[in-house]
Amino acid sequence: MPIAGVLFLSFALFLFLNVPIALSLGASSIIAMLMAEVPLDLLPMSIYTGIGKFTLLAIPFFILAGNTMEKAGISDKLIDLANKSVGHKKGGLAIVCVITSCFFAAISGSGPATVAALGVIIIPAMIKSGYGKGMPSALMATSGGIGVIIPPSIPFVVYGAIAGVSIGRIFVAGIIPGILMGVALIIASMFLVNKMDIKKQDKASPREVWKSFTDAFWGLMMPVIILGGIYGGFFTPTEAAGVAAVYGILVGMFVYRKINLKDLFNLMYESALQSAVVMFIVACASFFAWFVTTQGISEMVSEFLIEASGSKYLFLMIMNIILLIAGCFLDAISALYIFTPILLPVALKFGYDPVLLGVVMTVNLAIGMVTPPVGVNLYVACGISKISLKEISLSVLPFILASVIALLLTTYVPQIALLLPEILGIK
Amino acid sequence: MYTGLISIQSSMIKEYGGSNLKKFLDSIEQYIMAVGLTIMTFITVINVFSRKVLHLSMSFLEEITTIMFILISLLGAAVAARKGGHLGLSVFTDFLPKKYQKYVALFTWFVAAFFCYYLVRYGFVMVAGEYKLGVTTPALGWPEWIFGLTVPVGGIFIFLRYTQYTYRMFKAKEVE
C-alpha cells in the first residue's frame, strides 16, 4: 500500500531530521492525504476535537497540581520522611529514591516531572554518600517512570480517551504494577550496592519519623483526595484533577505558605505551557491516528499481527518488543495514538482485557523514557548530575533489565493489574 | 509529561531583547494562558461544588472550559515553538557540525510552514461554513464559528513563532 509507505517514511524522515514529533505526525499525514486525494477539510475539525475532549482536560489540571505541590516544597518533605524511615539501612538512599518516586507519582502524573522534582535533592545526596556517579542518575531516571504507572497518570488519561475504557478503572489497575516496578528497582539496586562502599546514616527516632510524617501529611493527602474522590463517586477523574489542583494551591498558599499571588500566576503560565506541549502532540497524533484508521492501514497491520502471532502469548511478546523499540524513538503520548488503534483490535480478538493492555503499554512506554536516544527522563537526570548521555546509558542497563522483568510479570499475570479493581468493584 | 524539558531546551537559545510590540505580544500570550488555566480550574471545581452541595448542575460551563483548553493549547504550542520547547529527536542531527545546525532549524521551519498553511487555510473554510450555517454550541447556544476561530488563529501564531525562532537561530550564529 503506497499511501502507508509514504506516511510512515515521511514521518520517519521528519523525525530523524529533528522536526518536533507533533509537526512530523501532522505534516506526514497531510502529505499522505494529498497523495491519496483525501480532502483536507477535516484537518481543522480533527485538531479541534482532538484537543477538546472533556476527559483530556485532566492533563493540564494534573500538571498544575504536580507543579503546585512541587513549588510548595512537597518533594523535600517526602524525601525527608522516606529518609527518616529507611535511610539508615544499607543502600538506604537507593530505597528512598524509589519509595519517594512512588509517592510523588501519586501526586504528579508525569515521569520527567518526578525526576526533576526529586532528582535535584536525591542525586547529589547519593553521589556524596558513595553510590558512584552514574548509578544515582540512572536509578532516579528509571524510578521516575513509575510516575506514569501509579495514578494519576497522563498516559492513562490519554489511553482512556483513545480506547474508550474507564479512566477510574485503569487508574486503580496501575497501582500494583507501579509498586512491582519499584520493588524490582530496589532489588536491582541492592545487587549493585553490595559492591559499593557507602556511608551509613544514623537511625532516626520514632519521634523524628512522626515529625516528618506530619510535615509531609498535606502532600500525602493529595492521592487520598484524588482516588477517594473518584471511587467515592464524588467526582469524575477530570474533576478530581481540578480539585487536586485547587487543593494544591490552597495548601501551598495557606499551609506551607510557599506560594504568593505572583508565584501563582507563574505556576498557571508554566503549567499551561507544559500542557500545551503535550496537547499539541495529542492534536497532531489524533489526526494521524484518524487518518491511519479511516484509510484501513491500522486494520491491515492488525490483521497481519493476528495472523503472524497466532496466539495470545506470542502476540504479547511481539507487542512488548515493538513498543520497547518504539519507546526508544517516540514519546509516550504519540506512541499511544499510533499503536492503540493497531493493538486494541488484536488484544480484543485474543480476549485480552483492554484495561490491562493500557497498563502494559504504559509500563512499556515508561521504560521507553529511559531508553536512549529519546529518553526524556534520562535527559532530565543528565541535566541534574551533569554526566553525559553515554555514561548514564551504561548505568541504566541493570535498571532497564529489572523493569523489563516487572513488565513481563504484568503482561503475563493479569491479576497483578486487574485484581485491585476487581476487589474494589470498579468498572 | 515534559515538565523540566522546556526550561532545559529554552535555556539553550538566548533570548534577545525585542521591541515593545514583541514584549506586548509575549505578555498577552502569558496572560491569556495563565488566566485561561485559572478560569478552567475554578469553573471545574465550582461545578463539582454546585452539583454535590447545591444539587444544581452547571454542566453548560464545560463548554467554556473546553474552548479555553483549545485556546491555551494552541497558543501554548506557539509559545513553545518560540522557545524551541517541542520534543524532537535530536540525536542524529547532533552529529552535524555546528554551522549546519541552523539548516536543521530551517527544515523544521519548512515543515511547520507546510503544516500551518493547511491548518489555517482549511481552518478558515471550517469557520466560514459554521458562520454560513449559523451553527450554535449545544449547551450555551453560542455561535460555533467563534470557537472554531481558535484553530486558524492558533495556526497563524504557531507559524509566526516558528519563523521568529528560526530567524533567531540564524542571527545567533552570525553573532558568533
XYZ file of C-alpha atoms in Angstrom:
603
model
C 0.000 0.000 0.000
C 1.874 3.089 -1.261
C -0.066 5.541 0.912
C 1.007 3.769 4.110
C 4.602 3.732 2.842
C 4.588 7.468 2.139
C 3.012 8.145 5.514
C 5.481 6.173 7.612
C 8.580 7.039 5.562
C 7.929 10.785 5.578
C 7.162 10.567 9.304
C 10.458 8.759 9.969
C 12.377 11.213 7.781
C 10.969 14.235 9.610
C 11.545 12.584 12.977
C 15.204 11.797 12.273
C 15.795 15.323 10.978
C 14.796 16.709 14.384
C 11.410 18.070 13.315
C 9.301 18.079 16.510
C 7.266 14.871 16.862
C 3.955 16.752 16.742
C 4.789 18.504 13.461
C 6.212 15.280 11.990
C 2.924 13.495 12.675
C 0.800 16.341 11.300
C 2.853 17.046 8.190
C 3.342 13.395 7.178
C -0.432 12.835 7.453
C -1.094 15.862 5.220
C 1.393 14.582 2.615
C -0.233 11.146 2.615
C -3.701 12.714 2.362
C -2.648 14.821 -0.632
C -1.284 11.643 -2.240
C -4.454 9.694 -1.530
C -6.540 12.665 -2.677
C -8.466 12.677 0.562
C -9.989 16.137 1.105
C -8.222 18.055 3.871
C -11.388 19.782 5.077
C -11.414 17.597 8.154
C -7.941 18.662 9.341
C -9.032 21.662 11.490
C -12.035 19.770 12.903
C -9.789 16.834 13.787
C -7.346 19.135 15.608
C -10.264 20.865 17.351
C -11.967 17.706 18.558
C -8.614 16.023 19.250
C -7.899 18.555 21.991
C -11.431 19.470 23.032
C -12.305 16.319 24.963
C -13.507 16.821 28.498
C -11.519 13.758 29.615
C -8.239 15.233 28.397
C -8.822 18.328 30.498
C -7.359 16.250 33.313
C -3.929 16.753 31.727
C -3.438 20.479 32.467
C -5.023 20.012 35.901
C -2.744 17.160 36.925
C 0.275 19.073 35.603
C -0.840 22.092 37.616
C -1.426 20.002 40.749
C 2.042 18.439 40.483
C 3.754 21.785 39.860
C 1.917 23.389 42.760
C 2.864 20.696 45.246
C 6.430 20.874 43.969
C 6.518 24.648 44.431
C 5.037 24.192 47.912
C 8.127 22.142 48.772
C 6.479 18.737 48.999
C 9.401 16.882 47.410
C 11.764 17.806 50.282
C 9.184 16.662 52.798
C 8.528 13.319 51.090
C 12.264 12.652 50.785
C 12.778 13.599 54.427
C 10.031 11.204 55.542
C 11.395 8.305 53.471
C 14.934 9.032 54.605
C 13.996 9.044 58.298
C 12.131 5.752 57.834
C 14.575 3.644 55.785
C 17.658 5.822 55.241
C 19.746 4.062 57.905
C 19.679 0.709 56.075
C 22.456 -0.341 53.726
C 21.719 1.213 50.357
C 19.086 3.249 52.159
C 19.219 6.216 49.824
C 18.518 3.967 46.830
C 15.370 2.739 48.597
C 14.479 6.333 49.485
C 14.812 7.230 45.808
C 12.378 4.528 44.687
C 9.858 4.984 47.520
C 9.641 8.767 47.156
C 9.225 8.277 43.419
C 6.214 6.042 44.118
C 4.698 8.673 46.413
C 5.487 11.571 44.150
C 3.976 9.553 41.300
C 0.732 9.590 43.253
C 0.786 13.407 43.179
C 2.152 14.014 39.715
C 1.183 12.258 36.518
C 4.458 12.771 34.730
C 7.800 10.968 34.515
C 10.206 13.846 33.806
C 8.448 15.972 36.457
C 9.121 13.274 39.029
C 12.798 13.093 38.052
C 13.175 16.879 38.057
C 11.483 17.370 41.421
C 13.219 14.594 43.342
C 16.460 14.280 41.409
C 17.869 17.668 42.388
C 17.923 16.512 46.007
C 18.435 12.745 45.786
C 21.098 12.501 43.064
C 23.671 14.819 44.748
C 22.994 13.180 48.130
C 23.629 9.712 46.686
C 26.806 10.770 44.889
C 28.049 12.264 48.160
C 27.370 9.023 50.078
C 29.448 6.951 47.660
C 26.976 5.476 45.154
C 29.239 6.456 42.273
C 28.375 8.935 39.557
C 26.213 7.096 37.043
C 24.088 4.827 39.242
C 22.144 7.532 41.149
C 21.086 9.354 37.975
C 20.188 6.090 36.261
C 18.119 4.891 39.233
C 16.352 8.247 39.552
C 15.531 8.323 35.829
C 14.095 4.795 35.904
C 12.159 5.384 39.135
C 10.681 8.483 37.509
C 8.942 6.175 35.043
C 6.800 4.946 37.937
C 5.279 8.447 37.759
C 3.129 7.431 34.810
C 2.173 3.980 36.137
C 0.916 4.904 39.605
C -2.175 7.126 39.266
C -2.773 9.911 38.435
C -1.122 9.385 35.090
C -1.258 11.401 31.887
C -0.724 8.377 29.575
C -3.620 6.569 31.317
C -5.881 9.566 30.675
C -4.829 9.606 27.019
C -5.259 5.830 26.629
C -8.684 6.053 28.255
C -9.682 8.716 25.741
C -8.426 6.711 22.752
C -9.607 3.242 23.760
C -12.791 4.354 25.473
C -12.079 2.498 28.710
C -12.916 3.773 32.196
C -10.159 6.031 33.472
C -11.093 5.208 37.054
C -10.523 1.505 36.417
C -7.219 1.918 34.616
C -6.007 4.258 37.382
C -6.512 1.550 40.020
C -5.114 -1.122 37.733
C -1.841 0.806 37.597
C -1.182 0.806 41.347
C 0.229 -2.717 41.841
C 2.281 -2.801 38.595
C 3.802 0.531 39.657
C 4.732 -0.843 43.071
C 6.040 -4.024 41.435
C 8.348 -1.955 39.260
C 9.537 -0.130 42.387
C 10.313 -3.451 44.089
C 12.226 -4.653 41.013
C 14.299 -1.464 41.047
C 15.058 -1.811 44.764
C 16.217 -5.423 44.255
C 18.452 -4.361 41.351
C 19.935 -1.558 43.464
C 20.659 -3.958 46.331
C 22.776 -6.084 43.969
C 24.699 -3.029 42.824
C 25.077 -1.565 46.314
C 26.693 -4.754 47.635
C 29.954 -3.887 45.924
C 29.926 -0.252 46.966
C 31.418 1.431 49.988
C 28.594 3.556 51.274
C 28.448 5.877 54.237
C 25.699 4.789 56.627
C 23.296 7.209 58.246
C 22.157 7.271 61.854
C 18.768 5.772 62.622
C 16.080 8.368 63.283
C 13.997 8.148 66.462
C 10.272 7.358 66.133
C 9.597 10.912 67.242
C 11.605 12.327 64.340
C 9.811 9.999 61.937
C 6.449 11.213 63.284
C 7.538 14.837 62.869
C 8.490 14.179 59.220
C 5.179 12.439 58.696
C 3.163 15.389 59.967
C 5.247 17.735 57.799
C 4.505 15.660 54.704
C 0.884 14.984 55.700
C -0.762 17.565 53.402
C 1.122 16.210 50.436
C 0.225 12.615 51.301
C -3.444 13.619 51.413
C -3.421 14.526 47.720
C -3.653 10.948 46.370
C -6.269 10.180 49.030
C -8.412 13.043 47.729
C -7.924 12.115 44.070
C -8.515 8.368 44.367
C -11.007 8.588 47.232
C -12.986 11.234 45.383
C -13.189 9.209 42.188
C -14.124 5.941 43.904
C -16.448 7.553 46.391
C -18.377 8.776 43.337
C -17.887 12.429 44.296
C -16.343 13.408 41.005
C -15.037 12.263 37.642
C -11.283 11.832 37.059
C -11.192 15.187 35.228
C -12.901 16.929 38.125
C -10.614 15.109 40.561
C -7.681 16.645 38.719
C -9.228 20.111 39.074
C -9.959 19.564 42.769
C -6.390 18.308 43.301
C -5.022 21.436 41.635
C -7.105 23.752 43.825
C -6.173 21.682 46.903
C -2.506 22.067 45.963
C -2.891 25.826 45.580
C -4.651 26.170 48.957
C -2.045 24.029 50.737
C 0.817 25.880 49.060
C -0.607 29.312 49.842
C -2.068 28.869 53.304
C -0.495 25.796 54.937
C 3.089 25.733 53.710
C 2.994 29.440 52.775
C 5.449 28.971 49.925
C 3.234 30.384 47.146
C 2.183 34.016 46.772
C -0.037 35.526 44.089
C 2.856 36.230 41.747
C 4.071 32.622 42.065
C 0.525 31.504 41.359
C 0.489 33.448 38.095
C 3.797 31.892 37.037
C 2.601 28.421 38.052
C -0.508 28.845 35.930
C 1.519 30.062 32.958
C 4.188 27.349 33.222
C 1.609 24.576 33.681
C -0.439 25.854 30.731
C 2.726 25.877 28.625
C 3.757 22.357 29.645
C 0.277 21.029 28.991
C 0.205 22.818 25.613
C 3.315 20.914 24.526
C 1.528 17.653 25.388
C -1.740 18.793 23.807
C -0.067 19.794 20.538
C 1.232 16.226 20.298
C -2.253 14.950 21.179
C -3.825 17.134 18.457
C -1.432 16.063 15.710
C -1.275 12.440 16.835
C -5.059 12.110 16.900
C -5.157 13.498 13.350
C -2.535 10.928 12.332
C -4.462 8.155 14.099
C -7.715 9.240 12.454
C -6.108 9.046 9.010
C -4.465 5.676 9.692
C -7.795 4.262 10.889
C -10.034 5.639 8.120
C -7.608 4.501 5.412
C -7.730 0.967 6.781
C -3.979 0.990 7.456
C -4.306 0.104 11.124
C -6.770 -2.676 10.284
C -4.292 -4.099 7.790
C -1.496 -4.135 10.370
C -3.836 -5.625 12.994
C -4.828 -8.478 10.710
C -1.215 -9.083 9.859
C -0.375 -9.205 13.580
C -3.200 -11.661 14.301
C -2.008 -13.988 11.555
C 1.691 -13.651 12.273
C 1.410 -14.259 16.008
C -1.361 -16.862 16.027
C -1.609 -16.999 19.811
C -2.096 -14.567 22.656
C 1.276 -15.313 24.250
C 3.298 -14.736 21.112
C 1.288 -11.604 20.314
C 2.040 -10.166 23.750
C 5.743 -10.858 23.275
C 5.773 -9.231 19.817
C 3.807 -6.280 21.198
C 6.298 -5.736 24.022
C 9.238 -5.843 21.636
C 7.607 -3.401 19.193
C 6.715 -0.995 21.990
C 10.155 -1.177 23.612
C 11.771 -0.317 20.271
C 9.208 2.408 19.573
C 9.891 3.796 23.044
C 13.484 4.443 22.013
C 12.326 6.936 19.389
C 8.877 8.147 20.365
C 7.361 9.816 23.378
C 4.593 8.006 25.277
C 1.674 10.108 24.012
C 2.357 9.782 20.288
C 3.180 6.097 20.724
C -0.220 5.571 22.370
C -2.025 7.304 19.497
C -0.104 5.382 16.837
C -0.250 1.911 18.404
C -3.571 1.737 20.273
C -5.713 1.580 17.079
C -3.475 -1.268 15.865
C -3.046 -3.259 19.098
C -6.506 -2.889 20.644
C -8.395 -4.953 17.999
C -5.758 -7.707 18.222
C -5.945 -7.740 22.016
C -9.747 -7.948 21.911
C -9.561 -10.753 19.369
C -7.307 -12.743 21.705
C -9.526 -11.944 24.698
C -7.003 -9.691 26.393
C -8.512 -7.094 28.740
C -8.330 -3.575 27.194
C -7.588 -2.006 30.581
C -4.699 -4.419 31.058
C -3.486 -3.591 27.550
C -3.382 0.086 28.553
C -1.380 -0.716 31.681
C 1.079 -2.912 29.769
C 1.511 -0.288 27.044
C 2.128 2.393 29.648
C 4.706 0.278 31.512
C 6.456 -0.243 28.158
C 6.433 3.456 27.447
C 7.650 4.208 30.973
C 10.682 2.061 30.179
C 10.876 3.997 26.896
C 11.516 7.121 28.965
C 14.941 5.755 29.928
C 15.955 4.053 26.691
C 18.274 6.264 24.643
C 18.216 8.113 22.283
C 14.796 9.590 23.136
C 14.572 9.077 26.877
C 13.037 12.179 28.402
C 13.845 11.031 31.938
C 17.487 10.445 31.021
C 17.828 13.985 29.692
C 16.452 15.459 32.881
C 18.648 13.261 35.099
C 21.743 14.095 32.996
C 20.897 17.781 33.270
C 20.892 17.478 37.067
C 24.027 15.379 37.555
C 25.993 16.872 34.629
C 27.053 13.467 33.295
C 26.961 12.533 29.613
C 24.172 10.587 27.918
C 26.731 7.877 27.117
C 27.719 7.481 30.765
C 24.140 7.243 32.022
C 23.151 4.888 29.172
C 25.516 2.246 30.559
C 24.487 2.716 34.186
C 20.807 2.442 33.324
C 21.100 -1.072 31.807
C 20.595 -3.078 35.043
C 17.542 -0.957 35.873
C 16.074 -1.444 32.405
C 16.535 -5.190 32.892
C 14.738 -5.056 36.259
C 11.902 -3.020 34.712
C 11.529 -5.474 31.841
C 11.092 -8.313 34.363
C 8.346 -6.296 36.064
C 6.850 -5.641 32.609
C 6.767 -9.342 31.699
C 5.128 -10.236 35.011
C 2.489 -7.545 34.469
C 1.903 -8.715 30.890
C 1.507 -12.425 31.594
C -0.060 -12.403 35.069
C -3.266 -10.395 34.507
C -4.153 -10.496 38.221
C -1.294 -8.129 39.075
C -3.099 -5.275 37.396
C -6.699 -6.448 37.472
C -7.087 -7.881 40.986
C -7.284 -4.488 42.724
C -10.033 -3.022 40.503
C -11.817 -6.382 40.809
C -11.711 -6.353 44.622
C -12.801 -2.719 44.783
C -15.519 -3.447 42.237
C -14.539 -0.660 39.876
C -15.895 -0.861 36.390
C 4.847 14.755 30.565
C 7.645 17.086 29.639
C 7.984 19.162 32.726
C 11.500 20.409 33.015
C 12.284 19.795 29.399
C 11.035 23.157 28.241
C 13.253 25.063 30.592
C 16.271 22.968 29.651
C 15.786 23.464 25.945
C 14.812 27.097 26.136
C 17.964 27.926 28.053
C 19.957 26.788 25.033
C 18.574 29.612 22.948
C 19.497 33.027 24.240
C 16.574 35.387 24.425
C 17.215 38.577 22.530
C 15.686 41.843 23.598
C 12.823 42.820 21.330
C 10.697 45.790 20.523
C 7.882 46.885 22.768
C 5.394 45.279 20.427
C 7.104 41.917 20.821
C 7.137 42.296 24.603
C 3.475 43.224 24.483
C 2.636 40.123 22.427
C 4.677 37.907 24.749
C 2.882 39.176 27.816
C -0.538 38.923 26.130
C 0.174 35.246 25.477
C 1.291 34.807 29.079
C -1.841 36.491 30.446
C -4.250 34.545 28.271
C -2.618 31.253 29.215
C -2.351 31.933 32.952
C -5.823 33.459 33.286
C -7.285 30.809 30.978
C -5.998 27.920 33.064
C -7.110 29.670 36.281
C -10.656 30.074 34.970
C -10.736 26.479 33.709
C -9.601 25.142 37.064
C -12.061 27.136 39.125
C -15.034 26.522 36.833
C -14.404 22.787 37.126
C -14.242 22.903 40.924
C -17.260 25.200 41.229
C -19.139 22.733 39.045
C -18.380 19.891 41.467
C -19.410 22.078 44.408
C -22.682 23.195 42.848
C -23.614 19.674 41.821
C -22.765 17.988 45.121
C -23.712 20.713 47.594
C -26.343 22.816 45.840
C -27.626 19.907 43.679
C -27.504 22.248 40.726
C -25.850 21.013 37.559
C -23.917 23.646 35.698
C -22.541 21.340 33.044
C -23.024 24.035 30.368
C -19.891 25.587 31.842
C -17.975 22.651 30.408
C -18.238 24.333 27.004
C -16.379 27.377 28.281
C -13.701 25.178 29.836
C -13.264 23.187 26.646
C -12.905 26.228 24.400
C -10.368 27.788 26.777
C -8.490 24.497 26.768
C -8.229 24.559 22.953
C -7.217 28.221 23.031
C -4.414 27.827 25.598
C -3.214 24.614 23.951
C -2.738 26.218 20.523
C -1.377 29.456 21.972
C 0.959 27.458 24.198
C 2.117 25.444 21.196
C 3.108 28.780 19.630
C 4.976 29.883 22.772
C 6.785 26.536 22.910
C 7.723 26.984 19.236
C 9.340 30.313 20.046
C 11.257 28.740 22.911
C 12.266 25.605 20.993
C 10.328 23.606 23.583
C 8.695 20.980 21.357
C 10.041 17.491 21.825
C 12.093 16.173 18.928
C 14.718 13.570 18.139
C 17.973 15.495 18.006
C 20.309 12.510 18.369
C 21.106 12.216 14.649
C 21.271 15.904 13.768
C 23.578 16.443 16.759
C 26.305 14.724 14.720
C 26.217 17.535 12.186
C 28.831 20.269 12.583
C 27.611 23.304 14.467
C 27.448 25.589 11.473
C 24.874 23.330 9.789
C 22.548 23.282 12.791
C 20.708 26.347 11.548
C 19.746 24.464 8.388
C 18.172 21.787 10.553
C 16.092 24.561 12.081
C 15.283 25.861 8.611
C 13.994 22.433 7.592
C 11.728 22.379 10.650
C 10.503 25.823 9.605
C 9.534 24.461 6.168
C 7.610 21.595 7.727
C 5.943 23.979 10.194
C 5.000 26.350 7.350
C 3.594 23.439 5.324
C 1.504 22.193 8.260
C 0.290 25.654 9.289
C -0.659 26.574 5.706
C -3.179 23.736 5.535
C -4.323 24.256 9.116
C -5.036 27.951 8.528
C -6.493 27.555 5.027
C -8.939 24.799 5.916
C -9.453 26.330 9.337
C -10.974 29.398 7.705
C -13.028 27.167 5.408
C -14.434 25.473 8.524
C -15.148 28.803 10.227
C -16.851 30.177 7.102
C -19.021 27.062 6.907
C -20.050 27.340 10.548
C -20.817 31.041 10.070
C -22.950 30.447 6.983
C -24.951 27.637 8.548
C -25.323 29.584 11.791
C -24.258 26.593 13.895
C -24.561 27.158 17.641
C -22.989 25.246 20.521
C -25.307 22.643 22.096
C -25.386 23.888 25.711
C -24.766 27.620 25.632
C -26.132 28.299 22.165
C -23.186 30.499 21.265
C -22.098 30.835 17.638
C -19.806 27.909 16.870
C -17.627 29.895 14.456
C -16.182 31.986 17.295
C -14.991 28.748 18.914
C -13.768 27.408 15.589
C -11.737 30.551 15.003
C -9.203 29.329 17.587
C -7.835 26.792 15.078
C -6.776 29.070 12.163
C -5.706 31.841 14.543
C -3.667 29.317 16.531
C -2.126 28.133 13.253
C -1.081 31.707 12.389
C 0.524 32.145 15.809
C 2.412 28.846 15.539
C 3.728 29.822 12.093
C 4.830 33.286 13.282
C 6.580 31.891 16.334
C 8.437 29.259 14.309
C 9.549 31.985 11.916
C 10.797 34.043 14.850
C 12.660 31.046 16.311
C 14.347 30.178 13.004
C 15.275 33.792 12.357
C 16.919 33.930 15.767
C 18.874 30.725 15.098
C 20.400 32.328 12.004
C 21.094 35.593 13.779
C 22.679 33.827 16.763
C 25.217 32.016 14.566
C 26.227 35.216 12.812
C 26.935 36.870 16.139
C 29.378 34.066 16.908
